[in-house]
CSV table of C-alpha atoms in Angstrom, one decimal:
chain,number,residue,atom,x,y,z
A,354,GLY,CA,-21.4,119.6,77.1
A,355,THR,CA,-17.8,120.6,76.2
A,356,SER,CA,-15.2,117.8,75.9
A,357,ILE,CA,-12.8,117.9,78.9
A,358,ALA,CA,-10.0,116.5,76.7
A,359,ALA,CA,-10.5,119.4,74.2
A,360,LEU,CA,-10.4,121.9,77.0
A,361,PHE,CA,-7.2,120.3,78.3
A,362,ALA,CA,-5.7,120.4,74.8
A,363,GLY,CA,-6.7,124.1,74.5
A,364,GLY,CA,-4.7,124.8,77.7
A,365,LEU,CA,-1.7,123.1,76.3
A,366,ALA,CA,-0.8,126.0,73.9
A,367,VAL,CA,-1.2,128.5,76.8
A,368,GLY,CA,1.0,126.3,79.0
A,369,ILE,CA,3.7,126.2,76.3
A,370,VAL,CA,3.6,130.0,75.8
A,371,LEU,CA,3.8,130.6,79.6
A,372,GLY,CA,6.7,128.2,79.9
A,373,LEU,CA,8.6,130.0,77.2
A,374,ALA,CA,7.8,133.3,78.8
A,375,TYR,CA,9.1,132.1,82.1
A,376,MET,CA,12.3,130.8,80.4
A,377,VAL,CA,12.9,134.2,78.9
A,378,GLN,CA,12.3,135.9,82.3
A,379,VAL,CA,14.7,133.6,84.0
A,380,GLN,CA,17.3,134.3,81.4
A,381,VAL,CA,16.9,138.0,81.6
A,382,GLU,CA,17.1,137.9,85.4
A,383,THR,CA,20.3,135.8,85.3
A,384,TRP,CA,21.9,138.3,82.9
A,385,ARG,CA,20.7,141.2,85.1
A,386,CYS,CA,22.0,139.7,88.3
A,387,GLY,CA,25.3,138.5,86.7
A,388,ALA,CA,24.8,134.9,87.7
A,389,ARG,CA,27.6,132.6,86.6
A,390,PRO,CA,26.7,129.3,84.8
A,391,VAL,CA,27.5,126.1,86.5
A,392,PRO,CA,29.6,123.5,84.7
A,393,ARG,CA,27.6,121.3,82.4
A,394,PRO,CA,26.8,117.9,84.0
A,395,SER,CA,28.3,114.8,82.5
A,396,TRP,CA,26.1,112.3,80.6
A,397,SER,CA,26.4,109.9,83.5
A,398,GLU,CA,25.1,112.6,85.9
A,399,ARG,CA,22.2,113.4,83.5
A,400,LEU,CA,21.3,109.7,83.2
A,401,GLN,CA,21.4,109.4,87.0
A,402,SER,CA,19.1,112.4,87.4
A,403,LEU,CA,16.7,110.9,84.8
A,404,ARG,CA,16.7,107.6,86.7
A,405,SER,CA,16.0,109.3,90.0
A,406,GLY,CA,13.1,111.3,88.5
A,407,PHE,CA,11.7,108.4,86.5
A,408,TRP,CA,8.7,107.8,88.8
A,409,ALA,CA,7.9,111.6,89.0
A,410,ILE,CA,8.0,111.9,85.2
A,411,GLY,CA,5.6,108.9,85.1
A,412,MET,CA,2.8,111.0,86.6
A,413,PRO,CA,2.2,113.5,83.8
A,414,VAL,CA,2.8,110.7,81.2
A,415,LEU,CA,0.1,108.6,82.9
A,416,ILE,CA,-2.4,111.5,83.1
A,417,LEU,CA,-1.9,112.9,79.7
A,418,GLY,CA,-1.5,109.5,78.0
A,419,GLY,CA,-4.6,108.2,79.7
A,420,ILE,CA,-6.7,111.2,78.7
A,421,TYR,CA,-5.5,111.6,75.1
A,422,SER,CA,-5.6,107.8,74.4
A,423,GLY,CA,-9.2,107.7,75.7
A,424,GLY,CA,-8.3,105.3,78.5
A,425,PHE,CA,-10.0,107.5,81.1
A,426,THR,CA,-11.7,110.8,81.5
A,427,ALA,CA,-10.1,113.8,83.3
A,428,THR,CA,-12.0,113.0,86.5
A,429,GLU,CA,-10.8,109.4,86.4
A,430,ALA,CA,-7.3,110.6,85.6
A,431,ALA,CA,-7.3,112.5,88.9
A,432,ALA,CA,-8.2,109.3,90.8
A,433,VAL,CA,-5.6,107.3,88.9
A,434,ALA,CA,-3.0,110.0,89.7
A,435,VAL,CA,-3.8,109.8,93.4
A,436,VAL,CA,-3.4,106.0,93.4
A,437,TYR,CA,-0.2,106.3,91.4
A,438,ALA,CA,1.2,109.0,93.8
A,439,LEU,CA,0.3,106.8,96.8
A,440,ILE,CA,2.0,103.8,95.4
A,441,VAL,CA,5.1,105.8,94.5
A,442,GLU,CA,5.4,107.6,97.8
A,443,LEU,CA,4.6,104.6,100.0
A,444,TRP,CA,6.5,101.8,98.4
A,445,ILE,CA,9.0,103.2,95.9
A,446,TYR,CA,10.3,106.4,97.5
A,447,ARG,CA,9.2,105.5,101.0
A,448,ALA,CA,8.6,109.2,101.7
A,449,LEU,CA,5.3,108.6,103.5
A,450,ASP,CA,4.0,106.2,106.1
A,451,TRP,CA,0.4,105.2,106.7
A,452,LYS,CA,0.0,107.6,109.6
A,453,GLN,CA,0.9,110.5,107.3
A,454,VAL,CA,-1.5,109.2,104.6
A,455,PHE,CA,-4.4,109.1,107.1
A,456,ARG,CA,-3.5,112.7,108.3
A,457,ILE,CA,-3.4,113.9,104.7
A,458,ALA,CA,-6.8,112.2,104.0
A,459,GLU,CA,-8.2,113.8,107.1
A,460,GLU,CA,-7.0,117.3,106.1
A,461,SER,CA,-8.4,116.8,102.6
A,462,ALA,CA,-11.8,115.7,104.0
A,463,VAL,CA,-12.0,118.8,106.2
A,464,THR,CA,-11.1,121.1,103.2
A,465,THR,CA,-13.8,119.3,101.1
A,466,VAL,CA,-16.4,119.7,103.8
A,467,VAL,CA,-15.6,123.4,104.1
A,468,ILE,CA,-16.0,123.9,100.4
A,469,PHE,CA,-19.3,122.0,100.3
A,470,ILE,CA,-20.7,124.0,103.2
A,471,LEU,CA,-19.7,127.2,101.4
A,472,LEU,CA,-21.4,126.0,98.2
A,473,ALA,CA,-24.5,125.0,100.2
A,474,MET,CA,-24.8,128.4,101.8
A,475,GLY,CA,-24.2,130.1,98.5
A,476,SER,CA,-27.1,128.0,97.0
A,477,LEU,CA,-29.3,129.0,99.9
A,478,LEU,CA,-28.4,132.6,99.5
A,479,SER,CA,-29.0,132.3,95.8
A,480,TYR,CA,-32.5,130.8,96.5
A,481,PHE,CA,-33.4,133.7,98.8
A,482,ILE,CA,-32.2,136.2,96.3
A,483,THR,CA,-34.3,134.6,93.6
A,484,LEU,CA,-37.3,134.6,96.0
A,485,SER,CA,-36.8,138.3,96.6
A,486,ASP,CA,-37.0,139.0,92.8
A,487,THR,CA,-33.7,140.9,92.9
A,488,GLN,CA,-33.0,140.0,89.2
A,489,SER,CA,-36.0,142.0,88.0
A,490,VAL,CA,-34.8,145.0,90.1
A,491,LEU,CA,-31.4,144.8,88.4
A,492,VAL,CA,-33.0,144.4,84.9
A,493,SER,CA,-35.2,147.4,85.5
A,494,PHE,CA,-32.2,149.4,86.9
A,495,ILE,CA,-30.3,148.6,83.7
A,496,SER,CA,-33.2,149.4,81.3
A,497,ASP,CA,-34.1,152.6,83.2
A,498,HIS,CA,-30.6,154.0,82.9
A,499,LYS,CA,-30.2,153.0,79.2
A,500,MET,CA,-26.9,151.4,79.8
A,501,ASN,CA,-24.7,150.4,76.9
A,502,TRP,CA,-22.6,147.3,77.1
A,503,VAL,CA,-19.5,149.1,78.5
A,504,MET,CA,-21.5,150.6,81.4
A,505,PHE,CA,-23.2,147.3,82.0
A,506,LEU,CA,-19.8,145.6,82.3
A,507,LEU,CA,-18.5,148.3,84.6
A,508,VAL,CA,-21.6,148.0,86.9
A,509,ALA,CA,-21.2,144.2,86.8
A,510,ASN,CA,-17.5,144.4,87.8
A,511,VAL,CA,-18.4,146.8,90.7
A,512,ILE,CA,-21.1,144.4,91.9
A,513,PHE,CA,-18.7,141.4,91.6
A,514,PHE,CA,-16.0,143.4,93.5
A,515,ILE,CA,-18.3,144.3,96.3
A,516,ALA,CA,-19.7,140.8,96.5
A,517,GLY,CA,-16.1,139.5,96.6
A,518,CYS,CA,-15.5,141.4,99.8
A,519,PHE,CA,-18.1,139.4,101.6
A,520,ILE,CA,-18.6,136.0,99.8
A,521,ASP,CA,-16.3,133.4,98.4
A,522,PRO,CA,-16.0,133.2,94.6
A,523,ASN,CA,-18.0,129.9,94.2
A,524,SER,CA,-20.9,131.4,96.1
A,525,ILE,CA,-20.7,134.6,94.0
A,526,LEU,CA,-21.0,132.5,90.8
A,527,LEU,CA,-24.1,130.8,92.2
A,528,VAL,CA,-25.7,134.0,93.5
A,529,LEU,CA,-24.9,136.3,90.6
């Protein structure tokens, strides 16, 4: 029930802080390694770079502008971004041909099928764990040992760690 646009906006501040932190790290590394600065580009070179990257800059503008203006939801923004990327790559940059597009679509379909099979198996495993009444065993274990919240979190982390050795993260979330 949470607004996707609000979650997206919440991640904006984190993204800005991470971007600034990466800039500081790059600056420190260049000082440490003794890298020499390159000559500043002329305004015509900058304008040429902006022109060559115009269509690439259009993607985040389209996504963020569409979401924040209320033009479409985050899921619809993903579909609009795919169509935009296809148009730009096929007809403007001419970096892809139709054969490559179909190969990319095939690889994406295989990846999606694998994810859904894992989710289906995780749901099945979750169903059997529910049938075996494992949750009541865990609750009785916690109440019998009089665990405080710190011990509970430590036990939960150990359980998640062990489960992570055998099951993918999405299935773990379904099961546990």
